[in-house]
Structure formats: structure tokens, C-alpha cells
XYZ file of N, CA, C and O in Angstrom:
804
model
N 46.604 -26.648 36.758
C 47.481 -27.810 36.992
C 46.647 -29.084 37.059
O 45.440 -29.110 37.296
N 47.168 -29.785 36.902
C 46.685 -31.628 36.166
C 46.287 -31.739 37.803
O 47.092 -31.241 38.590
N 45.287 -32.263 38.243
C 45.093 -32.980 39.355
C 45.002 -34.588 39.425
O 43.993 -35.292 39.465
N 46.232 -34.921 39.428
C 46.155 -36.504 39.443
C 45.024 -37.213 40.429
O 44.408 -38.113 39.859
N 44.654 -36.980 41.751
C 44.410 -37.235 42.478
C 42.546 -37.058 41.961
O 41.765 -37.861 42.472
N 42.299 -36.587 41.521
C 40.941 -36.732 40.889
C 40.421 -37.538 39.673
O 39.258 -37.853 39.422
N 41.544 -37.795 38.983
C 41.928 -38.388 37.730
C 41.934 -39.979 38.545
O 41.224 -40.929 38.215
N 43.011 -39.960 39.770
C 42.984 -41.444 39.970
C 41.718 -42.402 40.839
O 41.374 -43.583 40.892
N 41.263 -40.974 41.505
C 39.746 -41.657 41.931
C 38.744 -41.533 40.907
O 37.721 -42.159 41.182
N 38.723 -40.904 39.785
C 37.619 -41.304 39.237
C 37.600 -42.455 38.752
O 36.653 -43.206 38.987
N 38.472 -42.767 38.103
C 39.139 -43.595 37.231
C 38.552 -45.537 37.914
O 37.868 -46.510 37.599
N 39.564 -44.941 39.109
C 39.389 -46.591 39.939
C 37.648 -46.194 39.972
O 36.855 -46.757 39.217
N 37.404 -45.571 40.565
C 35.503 -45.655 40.566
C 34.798 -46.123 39.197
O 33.958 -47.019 39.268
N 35.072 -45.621 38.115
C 34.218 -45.923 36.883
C 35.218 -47.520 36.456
O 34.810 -48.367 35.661
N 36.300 -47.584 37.070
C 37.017 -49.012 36.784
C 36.216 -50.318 37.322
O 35.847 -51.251 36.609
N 36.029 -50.204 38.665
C 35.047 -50.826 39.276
C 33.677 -50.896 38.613
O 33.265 -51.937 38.101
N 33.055 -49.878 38.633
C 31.689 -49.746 38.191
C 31.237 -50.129 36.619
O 30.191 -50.685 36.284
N 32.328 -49.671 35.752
C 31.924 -50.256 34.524
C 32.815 -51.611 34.624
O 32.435 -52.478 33.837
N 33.613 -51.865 35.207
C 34.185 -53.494 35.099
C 35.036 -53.941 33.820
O 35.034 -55.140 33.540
N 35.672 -53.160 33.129
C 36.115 -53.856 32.024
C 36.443 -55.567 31.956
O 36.181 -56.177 30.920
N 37.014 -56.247 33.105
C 37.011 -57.867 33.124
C 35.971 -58.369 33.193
O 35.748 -59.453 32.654
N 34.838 -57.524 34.056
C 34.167 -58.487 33.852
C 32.831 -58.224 32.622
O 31.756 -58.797 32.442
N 33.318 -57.410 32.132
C 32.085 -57.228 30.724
C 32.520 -58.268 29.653
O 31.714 -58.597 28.783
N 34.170 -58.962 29.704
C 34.625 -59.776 28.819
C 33.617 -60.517 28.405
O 33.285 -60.550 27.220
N 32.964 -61.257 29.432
C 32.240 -62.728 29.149
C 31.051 -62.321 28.158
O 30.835 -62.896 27.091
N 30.207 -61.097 28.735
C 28.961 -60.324 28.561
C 29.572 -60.109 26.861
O 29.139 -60.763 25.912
N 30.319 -59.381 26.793
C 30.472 -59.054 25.279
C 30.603 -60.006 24.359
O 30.079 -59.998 23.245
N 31.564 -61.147 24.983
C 31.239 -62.628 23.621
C 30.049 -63.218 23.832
O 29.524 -63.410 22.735
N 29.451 -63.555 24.613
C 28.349 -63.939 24.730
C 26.799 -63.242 24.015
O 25.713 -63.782 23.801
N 27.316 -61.731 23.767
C 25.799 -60.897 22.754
C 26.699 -60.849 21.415
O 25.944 -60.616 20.471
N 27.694 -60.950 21.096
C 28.626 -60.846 19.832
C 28.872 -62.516 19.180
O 29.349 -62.669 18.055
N 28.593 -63.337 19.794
C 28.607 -64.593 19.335
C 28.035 -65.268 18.061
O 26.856 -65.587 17.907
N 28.901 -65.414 17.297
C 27.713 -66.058 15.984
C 28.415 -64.948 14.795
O 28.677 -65.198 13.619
N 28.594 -63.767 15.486
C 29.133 -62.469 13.993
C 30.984 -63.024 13.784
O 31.758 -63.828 14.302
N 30.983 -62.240 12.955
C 32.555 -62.194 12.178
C 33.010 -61.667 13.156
O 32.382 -61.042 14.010
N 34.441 -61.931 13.096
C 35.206 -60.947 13.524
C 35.694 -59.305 13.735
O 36.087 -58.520 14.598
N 35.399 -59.392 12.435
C 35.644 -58.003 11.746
C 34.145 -56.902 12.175
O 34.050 -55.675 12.135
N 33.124 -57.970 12.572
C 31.961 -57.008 12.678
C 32.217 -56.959 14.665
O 32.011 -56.054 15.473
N 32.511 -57.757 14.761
C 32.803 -57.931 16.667
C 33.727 -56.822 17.229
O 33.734 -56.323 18.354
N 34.517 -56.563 16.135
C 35.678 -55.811 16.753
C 35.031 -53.829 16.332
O 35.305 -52.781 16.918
N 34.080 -54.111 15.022
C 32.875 -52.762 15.019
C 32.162 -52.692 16.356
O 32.034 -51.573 16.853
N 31.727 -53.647 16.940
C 31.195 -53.703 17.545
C 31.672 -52.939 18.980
O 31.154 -51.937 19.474
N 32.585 -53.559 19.392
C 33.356 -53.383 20.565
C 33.772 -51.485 20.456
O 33.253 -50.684 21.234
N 34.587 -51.139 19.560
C 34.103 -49.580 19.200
C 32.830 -48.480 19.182
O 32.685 -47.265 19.314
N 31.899 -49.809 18.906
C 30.522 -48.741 18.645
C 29.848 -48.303 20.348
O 29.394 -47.286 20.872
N 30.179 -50.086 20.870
C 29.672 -50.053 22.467
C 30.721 -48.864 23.119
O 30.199 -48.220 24.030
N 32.249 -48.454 22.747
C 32.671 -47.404 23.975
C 31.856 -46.129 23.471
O 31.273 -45.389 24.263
N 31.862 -45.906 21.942
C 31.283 -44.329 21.595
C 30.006 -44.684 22.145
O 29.495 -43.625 22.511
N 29.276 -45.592 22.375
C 28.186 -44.970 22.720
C 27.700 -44.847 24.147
O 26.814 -44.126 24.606
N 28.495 -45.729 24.741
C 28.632 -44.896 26.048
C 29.834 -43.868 26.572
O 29.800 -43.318 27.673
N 30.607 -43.747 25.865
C 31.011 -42.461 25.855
C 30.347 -41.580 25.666
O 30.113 -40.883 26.653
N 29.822 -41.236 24.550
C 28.247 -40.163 24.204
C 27.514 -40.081 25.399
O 27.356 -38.891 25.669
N 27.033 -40.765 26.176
C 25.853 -40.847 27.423
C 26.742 -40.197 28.341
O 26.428 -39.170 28.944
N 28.064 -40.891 28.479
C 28.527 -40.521 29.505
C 28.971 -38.880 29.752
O 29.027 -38.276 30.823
N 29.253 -38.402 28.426
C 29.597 -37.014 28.111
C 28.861 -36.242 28.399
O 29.062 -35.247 29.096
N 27.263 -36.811 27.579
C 25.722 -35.720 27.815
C 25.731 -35.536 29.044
O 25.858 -34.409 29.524
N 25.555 -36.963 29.992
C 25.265 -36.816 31.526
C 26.233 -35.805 32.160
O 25.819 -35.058 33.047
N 27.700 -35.745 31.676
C 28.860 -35.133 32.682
C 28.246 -33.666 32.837
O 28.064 -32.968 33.835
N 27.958 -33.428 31.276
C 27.644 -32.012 31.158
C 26.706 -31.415 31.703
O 26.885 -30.501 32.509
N 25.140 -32.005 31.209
C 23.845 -31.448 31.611
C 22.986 -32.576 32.228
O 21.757 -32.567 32.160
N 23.765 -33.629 32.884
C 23.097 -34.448 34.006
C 22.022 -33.991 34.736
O 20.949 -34.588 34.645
N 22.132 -33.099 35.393
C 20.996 -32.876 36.877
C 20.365 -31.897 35.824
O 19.380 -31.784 36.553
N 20.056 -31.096 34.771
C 19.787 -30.114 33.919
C 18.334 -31.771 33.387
O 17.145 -31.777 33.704
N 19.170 -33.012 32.471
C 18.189 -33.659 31.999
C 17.538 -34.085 33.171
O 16.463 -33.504 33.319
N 17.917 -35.221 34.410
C 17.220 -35.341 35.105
C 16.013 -34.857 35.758
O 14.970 -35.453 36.024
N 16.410 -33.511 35.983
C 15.129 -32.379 36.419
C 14.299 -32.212 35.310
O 13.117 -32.093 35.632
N 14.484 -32.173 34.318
C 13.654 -31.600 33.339
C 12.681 -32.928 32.996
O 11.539 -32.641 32.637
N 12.980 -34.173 33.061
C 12.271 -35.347 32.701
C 11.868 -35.986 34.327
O 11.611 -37.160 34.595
N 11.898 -35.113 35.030
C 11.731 -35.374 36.720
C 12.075 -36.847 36.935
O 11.389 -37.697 37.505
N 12.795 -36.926 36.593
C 13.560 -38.375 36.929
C 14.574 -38.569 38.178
O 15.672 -38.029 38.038
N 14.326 -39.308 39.438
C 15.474 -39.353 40.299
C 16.357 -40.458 39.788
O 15.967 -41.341 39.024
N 17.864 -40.319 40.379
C 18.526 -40.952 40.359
C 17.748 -42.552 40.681
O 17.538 -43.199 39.655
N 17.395 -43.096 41.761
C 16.994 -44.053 41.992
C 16.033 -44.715 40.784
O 16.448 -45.810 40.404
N 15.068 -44.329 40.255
C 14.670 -44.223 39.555
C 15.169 -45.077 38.205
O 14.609 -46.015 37.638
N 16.534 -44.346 37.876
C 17.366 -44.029 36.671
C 17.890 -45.571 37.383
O 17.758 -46.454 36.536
N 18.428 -46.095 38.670
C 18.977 -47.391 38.861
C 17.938 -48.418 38.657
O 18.409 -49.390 38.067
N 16.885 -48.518 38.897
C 15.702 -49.522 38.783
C 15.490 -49.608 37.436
O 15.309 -50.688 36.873
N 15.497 -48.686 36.946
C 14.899 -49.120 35.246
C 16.286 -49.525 34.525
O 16.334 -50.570 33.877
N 17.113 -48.909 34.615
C 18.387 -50.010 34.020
C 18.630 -51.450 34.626
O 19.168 -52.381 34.027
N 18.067 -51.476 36.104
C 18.134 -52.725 36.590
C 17.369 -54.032 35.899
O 17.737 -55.188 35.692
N 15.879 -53.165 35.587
C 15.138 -53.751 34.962
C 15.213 -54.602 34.048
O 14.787 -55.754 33.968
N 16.183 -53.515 32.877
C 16.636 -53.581 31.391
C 17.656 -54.752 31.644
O 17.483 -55.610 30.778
N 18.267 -54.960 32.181
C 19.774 -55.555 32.265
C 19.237 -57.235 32.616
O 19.848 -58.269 32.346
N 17.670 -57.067 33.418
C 17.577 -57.902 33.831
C 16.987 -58.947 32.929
O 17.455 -60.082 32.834
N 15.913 -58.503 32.254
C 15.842 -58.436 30.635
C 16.843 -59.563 29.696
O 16.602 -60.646 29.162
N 17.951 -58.781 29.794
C 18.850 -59.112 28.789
C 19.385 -60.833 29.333
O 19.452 -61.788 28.560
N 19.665 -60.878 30.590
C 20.098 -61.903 31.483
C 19.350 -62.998 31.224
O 19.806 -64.140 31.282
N 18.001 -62.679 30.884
C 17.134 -63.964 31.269
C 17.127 -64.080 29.792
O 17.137 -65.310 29.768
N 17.118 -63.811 28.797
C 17.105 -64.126 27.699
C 18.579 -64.865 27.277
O 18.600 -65.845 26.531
N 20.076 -64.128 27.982
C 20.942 -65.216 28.004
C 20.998 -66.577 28.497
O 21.421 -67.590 27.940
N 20.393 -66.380 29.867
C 20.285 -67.782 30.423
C 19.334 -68.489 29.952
O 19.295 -69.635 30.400
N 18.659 -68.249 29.306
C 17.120 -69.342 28.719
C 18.006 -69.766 27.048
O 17.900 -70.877 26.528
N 18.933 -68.474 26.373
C 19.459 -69.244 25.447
C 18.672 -68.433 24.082
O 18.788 -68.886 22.943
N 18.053 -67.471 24.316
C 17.029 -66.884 23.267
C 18.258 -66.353 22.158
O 18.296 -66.779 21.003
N 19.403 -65.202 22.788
C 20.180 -65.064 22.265
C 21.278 -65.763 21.134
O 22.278 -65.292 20.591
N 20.442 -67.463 21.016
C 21.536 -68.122 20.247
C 20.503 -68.228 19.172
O 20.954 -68.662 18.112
N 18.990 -67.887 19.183
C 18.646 -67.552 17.650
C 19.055 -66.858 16.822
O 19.460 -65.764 17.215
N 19.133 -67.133 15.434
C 19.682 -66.222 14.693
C 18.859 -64.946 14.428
O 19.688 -64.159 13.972
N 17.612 -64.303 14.476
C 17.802 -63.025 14.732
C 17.396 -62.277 15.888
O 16.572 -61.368 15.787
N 17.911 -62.594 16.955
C 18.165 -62.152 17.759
C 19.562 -61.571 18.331
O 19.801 -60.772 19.236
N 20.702 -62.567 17.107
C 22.067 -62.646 17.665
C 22.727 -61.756 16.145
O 23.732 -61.091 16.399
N 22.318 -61.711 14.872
C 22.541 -60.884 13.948
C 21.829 -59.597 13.231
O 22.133 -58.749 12.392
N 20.673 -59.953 14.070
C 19.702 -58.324 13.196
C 19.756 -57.254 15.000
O 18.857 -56.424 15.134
N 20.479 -57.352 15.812
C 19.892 -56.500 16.660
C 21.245 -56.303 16.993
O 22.011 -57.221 17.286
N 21.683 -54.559 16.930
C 22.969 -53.715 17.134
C 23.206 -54.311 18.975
O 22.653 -53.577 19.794
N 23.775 -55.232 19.412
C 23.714 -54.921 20.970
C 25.015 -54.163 21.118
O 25.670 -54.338 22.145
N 25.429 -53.364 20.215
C 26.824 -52.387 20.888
C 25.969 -51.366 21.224
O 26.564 -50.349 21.583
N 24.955 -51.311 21.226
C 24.120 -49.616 21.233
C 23.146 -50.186 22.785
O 23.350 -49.564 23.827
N 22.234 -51.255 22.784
C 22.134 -51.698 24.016
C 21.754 -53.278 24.009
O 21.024 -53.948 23.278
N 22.165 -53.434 24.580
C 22.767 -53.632 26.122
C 24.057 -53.138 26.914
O 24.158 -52.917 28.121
N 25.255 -52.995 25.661
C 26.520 -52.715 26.143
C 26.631 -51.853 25.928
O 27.148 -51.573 27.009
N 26.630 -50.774 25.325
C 26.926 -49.010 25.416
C 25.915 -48.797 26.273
O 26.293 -47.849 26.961
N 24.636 -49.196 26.700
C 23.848 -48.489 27.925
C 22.964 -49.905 27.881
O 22.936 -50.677 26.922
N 22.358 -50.039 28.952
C 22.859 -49.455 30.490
C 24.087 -50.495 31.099
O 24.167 -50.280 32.309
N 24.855 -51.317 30.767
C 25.951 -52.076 30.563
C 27.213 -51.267 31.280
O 27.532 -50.964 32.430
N 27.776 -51.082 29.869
C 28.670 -49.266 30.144
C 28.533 -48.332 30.816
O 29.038 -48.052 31.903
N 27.605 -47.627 29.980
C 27.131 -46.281 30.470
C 26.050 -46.558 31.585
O 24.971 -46.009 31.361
N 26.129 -47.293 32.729
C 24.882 -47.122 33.492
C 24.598 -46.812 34.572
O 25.542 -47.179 35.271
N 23.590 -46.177 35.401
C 23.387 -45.670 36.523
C 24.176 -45.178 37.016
O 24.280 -43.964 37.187
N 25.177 -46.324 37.479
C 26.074 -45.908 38.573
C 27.247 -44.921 37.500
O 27.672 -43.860 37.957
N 27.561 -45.256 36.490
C 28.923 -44.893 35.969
C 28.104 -43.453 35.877
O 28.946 -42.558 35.952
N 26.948 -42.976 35.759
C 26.393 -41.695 35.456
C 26.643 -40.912 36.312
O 27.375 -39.923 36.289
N 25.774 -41.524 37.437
C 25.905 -40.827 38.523
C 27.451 -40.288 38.937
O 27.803 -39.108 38.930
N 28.118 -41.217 39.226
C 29.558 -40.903 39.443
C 30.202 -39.719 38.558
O 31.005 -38.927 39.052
N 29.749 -39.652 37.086
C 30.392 -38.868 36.613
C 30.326 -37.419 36.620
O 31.020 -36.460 36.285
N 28.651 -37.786 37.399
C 27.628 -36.251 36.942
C 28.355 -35.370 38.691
O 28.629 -34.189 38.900
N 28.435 -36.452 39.508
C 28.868 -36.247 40.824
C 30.538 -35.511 41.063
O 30.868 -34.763 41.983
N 31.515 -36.075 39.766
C 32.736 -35.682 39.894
C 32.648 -34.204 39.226
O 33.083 -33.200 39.790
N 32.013 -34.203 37.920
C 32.375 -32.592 37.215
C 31.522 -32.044 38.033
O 31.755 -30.844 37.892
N 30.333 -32.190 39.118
C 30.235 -30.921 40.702
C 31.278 -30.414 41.034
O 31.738 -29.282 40.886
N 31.783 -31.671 41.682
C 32.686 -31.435 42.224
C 34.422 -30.687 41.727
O 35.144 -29.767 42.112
N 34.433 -31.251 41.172
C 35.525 -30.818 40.112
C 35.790 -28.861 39.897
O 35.348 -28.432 38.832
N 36.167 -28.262 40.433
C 36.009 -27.028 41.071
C 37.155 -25.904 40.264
O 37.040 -24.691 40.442
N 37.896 -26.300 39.661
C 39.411 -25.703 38.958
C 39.418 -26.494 37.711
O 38.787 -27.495 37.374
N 40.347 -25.734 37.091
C 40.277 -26.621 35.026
C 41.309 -27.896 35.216
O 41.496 -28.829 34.435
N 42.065 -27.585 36.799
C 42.820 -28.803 36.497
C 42.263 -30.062 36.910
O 42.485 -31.184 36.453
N 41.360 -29.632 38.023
C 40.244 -30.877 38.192
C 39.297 -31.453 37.053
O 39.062 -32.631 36.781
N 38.752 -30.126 36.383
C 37.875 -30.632 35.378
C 38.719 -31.423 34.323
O 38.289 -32.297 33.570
N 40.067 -30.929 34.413
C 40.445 -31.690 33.041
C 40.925 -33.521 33.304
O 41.019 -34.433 32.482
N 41.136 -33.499 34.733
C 41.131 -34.709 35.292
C 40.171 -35.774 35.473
O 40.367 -36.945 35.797
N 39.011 -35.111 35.186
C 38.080 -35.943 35.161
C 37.485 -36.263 33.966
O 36.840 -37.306 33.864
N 37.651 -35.313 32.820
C 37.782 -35.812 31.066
C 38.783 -36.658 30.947
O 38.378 -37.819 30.887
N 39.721 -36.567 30.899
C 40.682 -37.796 31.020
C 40.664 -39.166 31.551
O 40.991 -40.261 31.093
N 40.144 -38.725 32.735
C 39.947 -40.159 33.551
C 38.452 -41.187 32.569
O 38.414 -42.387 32.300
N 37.408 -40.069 32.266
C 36.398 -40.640 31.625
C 36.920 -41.160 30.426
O 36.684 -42.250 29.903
N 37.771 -40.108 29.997
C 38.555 -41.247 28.359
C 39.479 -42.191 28.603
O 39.670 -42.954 27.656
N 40.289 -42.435 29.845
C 41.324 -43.202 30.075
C 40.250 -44.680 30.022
O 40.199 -45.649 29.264
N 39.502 -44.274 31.191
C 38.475 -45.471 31.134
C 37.528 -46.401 29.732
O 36.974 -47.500 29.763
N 37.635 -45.647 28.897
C 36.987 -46.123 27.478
C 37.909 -46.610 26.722
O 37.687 -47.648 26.099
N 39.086 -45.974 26.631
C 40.204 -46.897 26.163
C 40.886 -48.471 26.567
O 41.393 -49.400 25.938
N 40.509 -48.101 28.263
C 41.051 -49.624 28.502
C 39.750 -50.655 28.117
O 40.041 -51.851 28.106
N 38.350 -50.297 27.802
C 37.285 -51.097 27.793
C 37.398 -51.778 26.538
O 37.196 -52.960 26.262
N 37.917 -50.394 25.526
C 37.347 -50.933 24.004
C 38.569 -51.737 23.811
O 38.440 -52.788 23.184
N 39.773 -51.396 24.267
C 41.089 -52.864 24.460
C 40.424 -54.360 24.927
O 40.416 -55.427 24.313
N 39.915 -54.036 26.149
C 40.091 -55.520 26.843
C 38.870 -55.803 25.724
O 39.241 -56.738 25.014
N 37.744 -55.394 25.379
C 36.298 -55.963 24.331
C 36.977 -56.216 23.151
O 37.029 -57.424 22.920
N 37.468 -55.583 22.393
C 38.703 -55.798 21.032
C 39.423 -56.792 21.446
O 39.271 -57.650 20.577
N 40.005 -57.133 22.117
C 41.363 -58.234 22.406
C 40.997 -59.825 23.139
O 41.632 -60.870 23.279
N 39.276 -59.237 23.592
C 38.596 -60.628 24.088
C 38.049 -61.473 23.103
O 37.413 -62.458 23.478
N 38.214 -61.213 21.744
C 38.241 -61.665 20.353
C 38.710 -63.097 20.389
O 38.192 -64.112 19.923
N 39.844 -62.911 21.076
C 41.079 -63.831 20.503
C 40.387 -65.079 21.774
O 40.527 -66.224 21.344
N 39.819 -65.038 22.948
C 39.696 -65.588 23.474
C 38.463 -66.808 23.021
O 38.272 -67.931 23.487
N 37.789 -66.099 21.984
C 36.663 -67.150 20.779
C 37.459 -68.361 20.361
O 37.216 -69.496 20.770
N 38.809 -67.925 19.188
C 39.205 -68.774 18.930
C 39.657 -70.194 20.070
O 39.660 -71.345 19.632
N 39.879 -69.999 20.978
C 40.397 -70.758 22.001
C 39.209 -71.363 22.684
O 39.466 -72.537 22.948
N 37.807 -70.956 23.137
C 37.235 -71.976 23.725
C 36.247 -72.519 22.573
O 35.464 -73.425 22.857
N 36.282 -71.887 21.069
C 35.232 -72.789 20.584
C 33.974 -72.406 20.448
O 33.720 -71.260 20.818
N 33.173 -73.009 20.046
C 31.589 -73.208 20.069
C 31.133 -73.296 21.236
O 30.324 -72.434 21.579
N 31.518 -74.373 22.209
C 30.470 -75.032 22.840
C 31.272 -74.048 24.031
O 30.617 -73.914 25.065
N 32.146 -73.592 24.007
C 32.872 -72.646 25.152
C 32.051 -71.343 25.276
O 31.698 -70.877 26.359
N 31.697 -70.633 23.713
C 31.133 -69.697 23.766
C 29.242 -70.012 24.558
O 28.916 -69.098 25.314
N 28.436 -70.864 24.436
C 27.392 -71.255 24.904
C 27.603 -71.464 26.545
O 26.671 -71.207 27.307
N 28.818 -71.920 27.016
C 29.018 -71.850 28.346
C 29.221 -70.232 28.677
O 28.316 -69.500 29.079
N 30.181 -69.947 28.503
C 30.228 -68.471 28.874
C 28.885 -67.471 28.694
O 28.538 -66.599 29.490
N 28.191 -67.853 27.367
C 26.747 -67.314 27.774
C 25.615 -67.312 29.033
O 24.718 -66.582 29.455
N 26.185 -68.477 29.322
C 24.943 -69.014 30.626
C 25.735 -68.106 31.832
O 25.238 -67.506 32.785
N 26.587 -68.185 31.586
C 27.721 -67.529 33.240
C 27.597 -66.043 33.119
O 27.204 -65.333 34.045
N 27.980 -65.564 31.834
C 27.105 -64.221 31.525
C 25.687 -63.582 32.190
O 25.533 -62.559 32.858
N 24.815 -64.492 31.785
C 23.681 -64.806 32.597
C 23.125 -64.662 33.434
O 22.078 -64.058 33.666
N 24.088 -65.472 34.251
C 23.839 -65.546 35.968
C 24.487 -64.091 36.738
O 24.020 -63.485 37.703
N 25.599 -63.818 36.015
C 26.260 -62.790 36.431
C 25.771 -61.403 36.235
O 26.064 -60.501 37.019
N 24.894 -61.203 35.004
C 24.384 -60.009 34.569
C 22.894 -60.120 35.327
O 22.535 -59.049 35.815
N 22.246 -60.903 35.453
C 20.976 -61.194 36.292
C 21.472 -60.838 37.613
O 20.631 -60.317 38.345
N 23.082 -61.055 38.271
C 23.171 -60.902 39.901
C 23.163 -59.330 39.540
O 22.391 -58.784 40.328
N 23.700 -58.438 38.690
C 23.975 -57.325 38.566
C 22.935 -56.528 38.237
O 22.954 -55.307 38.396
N 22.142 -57.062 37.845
C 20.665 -56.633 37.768
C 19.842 -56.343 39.278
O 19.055 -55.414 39.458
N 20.028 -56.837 39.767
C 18.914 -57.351 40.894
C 19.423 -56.555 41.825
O 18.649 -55.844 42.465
N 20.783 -56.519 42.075
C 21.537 -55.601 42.443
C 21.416 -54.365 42.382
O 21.261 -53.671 43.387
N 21.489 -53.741 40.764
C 20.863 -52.177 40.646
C 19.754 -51.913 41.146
O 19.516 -50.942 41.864
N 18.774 -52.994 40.709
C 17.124 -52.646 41.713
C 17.228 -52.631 42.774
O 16.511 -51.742 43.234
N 18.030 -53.418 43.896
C 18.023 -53.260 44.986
C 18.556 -52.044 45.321
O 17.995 -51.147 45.951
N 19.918 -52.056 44.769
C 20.309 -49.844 45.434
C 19.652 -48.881 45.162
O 19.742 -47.821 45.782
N 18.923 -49.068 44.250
C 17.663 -48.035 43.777
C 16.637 -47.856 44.693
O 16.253 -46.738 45.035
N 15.991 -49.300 45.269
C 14.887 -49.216 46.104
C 15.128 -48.914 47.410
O 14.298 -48.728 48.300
N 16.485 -48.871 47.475
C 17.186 -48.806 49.367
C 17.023 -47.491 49.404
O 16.410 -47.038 50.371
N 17.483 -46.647 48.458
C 17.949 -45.134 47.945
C 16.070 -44.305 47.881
O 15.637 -43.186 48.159
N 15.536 -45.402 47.442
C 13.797 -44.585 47.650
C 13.361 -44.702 48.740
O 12.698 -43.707 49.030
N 13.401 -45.574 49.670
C 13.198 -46.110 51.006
C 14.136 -45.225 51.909
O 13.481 -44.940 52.912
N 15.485 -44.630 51.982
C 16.291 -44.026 52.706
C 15.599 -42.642 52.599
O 15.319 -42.028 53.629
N 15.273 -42.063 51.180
C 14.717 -40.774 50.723
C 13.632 -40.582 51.092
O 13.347 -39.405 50.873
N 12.293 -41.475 51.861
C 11.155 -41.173 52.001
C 11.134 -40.686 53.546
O 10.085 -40.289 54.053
């Protein structure tokens, strides 16, 4: 039997954690400068490919982790790292060269990992199919992981339309706010990472 009740907490958890509103800004801001038609490839390529991560992890999570002796904490600091990376190159503006903004796939990363697919959305997922104990749980929590990719690659597909409306010089603002916001989210992952090595020692 369907367990809603696992379906609806995962769901709100990876809702929160991957953020579909607020990846809006993040996605026009690394998609800026392409066609349409390649933005909206785009926005597809970023859910499969964190869908893919998210799938590997559900399955053989603590299987890869152990085997590449990697802790969780670990796994939050270096995406923190990465993310942080990406931020400072929005806010400095590097991203509005042209090849930086047309020769480099960012549906694969920054936004399919560690964006999407990251740390936390892993952990959570690798944490629910534990838990997940009966087929109606397990199947609640495949669902919930696909319910969640559908509403992402909507709101990233449909934040299209929001280009036409602020423009050029709209899209360069929303880059910088991108920025600041993906840099707070950065600093952030390093910090729960290092609390999580510090709690563990």
C-alpha cells in the first residue's frame, strides 16, 4: 500500500532542500546569453542529471561512500566549496564572458550537482530508502524523488519567460543576487559540514 505519509515528508524535505524558487534566479543567471531552445535543453539535462545522482546515491549511497571512505560531512564541504566557486565567479561577473557562458554545459554542473543533486538532497534520500521498510514505503519515496524533478524542470522551463520581461540589464542584476545568494548557500554547506566533524570528533 502507497504510503502517503512518506511520500509527503520526503517530498517537502527535498522541496526545501533543492528549492525549486529559489534555483529560478541561479538558472537564468548560468543560462544567460543561450537561445531559448538551448535553455529549455538545458533545464531538462540539469533534472536528469541530478536525477541520475540522486538515483545512484538512493540505491548504493553508504555502499559508494564507504568504498571511497568518504563521510557525509566531507561530501557537504566539498560541494560547499564547489558552489562557492561558482558564486564568486557570478558576483565578480566572469560568467558574462562569452566562453564561459556558451562553451561550458552548466546543466551538468553547477545545476544538476552539487546545485540539485547536493549533499543535503543525498543524504536525505540515502536516509529515506533506510528507512523506507515495506514496497509501499519504498515506492513512496521513488515517487516523491520524481514528483520533486518534475516540479524543478517546470519552474527552470517556465522561468524562460521571465528573460523576456526583465531584459538584458535585468538578467545582469539577477546574476549578482544569484551570487550573493549561492555564496550564502555555500558557506552554509561548509559550515554544517564542519559542525557535523566537530560534533563527530
Amino acid at each position: 500500500m502507497f504510503d502517503a505519509a512518506v511520500f509527503g515528508s520526503l517530498f517537502l524535505t527535498l522541496f526545501v532542500i533543492m528549492d525549486p524558487p529559489g534555483i529560478t534566479p541561479i538558472f537564468l543567471a548560468l543560462t544567460a546569453g543561450r537561445p531559448a531552445k538551448v535553455q529549455k535543453r538545458m533545464a531538462f539535462q540539469a533534472v536528469c542529471v541530478a536525477g541520475g545522482v540522486i538515483a545512484v546515491f538512493g540505491l548504493l549511497g553508504h555502499q559508494i561512500l564507504s568504498y571511497l571512505h568518504v563521510s557525509v560531512p566531507a561530501l557537504m564541504i566539498a560541494g560547499g566549496l564547489l558552489l562557492l566557486l561558482i558564486a564568486l565567479d557570478l558576483l565578480t561577473g566572469k560568467t558574462d564572458e562569452p566562453k564561459a557562458t556558451k562553451d561550458v554545459n552548466v546543466a551538468l554542473v553547477p545545476l544538476g550537482m552539487p546545485l540539485l543533486a547536493g549533499p543535503g538532497a543525498i543524504v536525505s534520500v540515502i536516509l529515506a530508502v533506510q528507512k523506507a521498510d515495506g514496497v509501499g514505503s519504498q515506492v513512496a519515496v521513488w515517487a516523491a524523488i520524481l514528483a520533486i524533478h518534475v516540479v524543478l524542470w517546470l519552474v527552470m522551463r517556465y522561468s524562460l519567460l521571465i528573460i523576456r520581461v526583465i531584459k538584458d540589464g535585468g538578467v545582469v542584476l539577477v546574476t549578482r543576487l544569484a551570487g550573493m545568494m549561492l555564496s550564502a548557500i555555500a558557506v552554509q554547506q561548509i559550515i554544517n559540514g564542519v559542525t557535523q566533524v566537530i560534533q563527530g570528533a
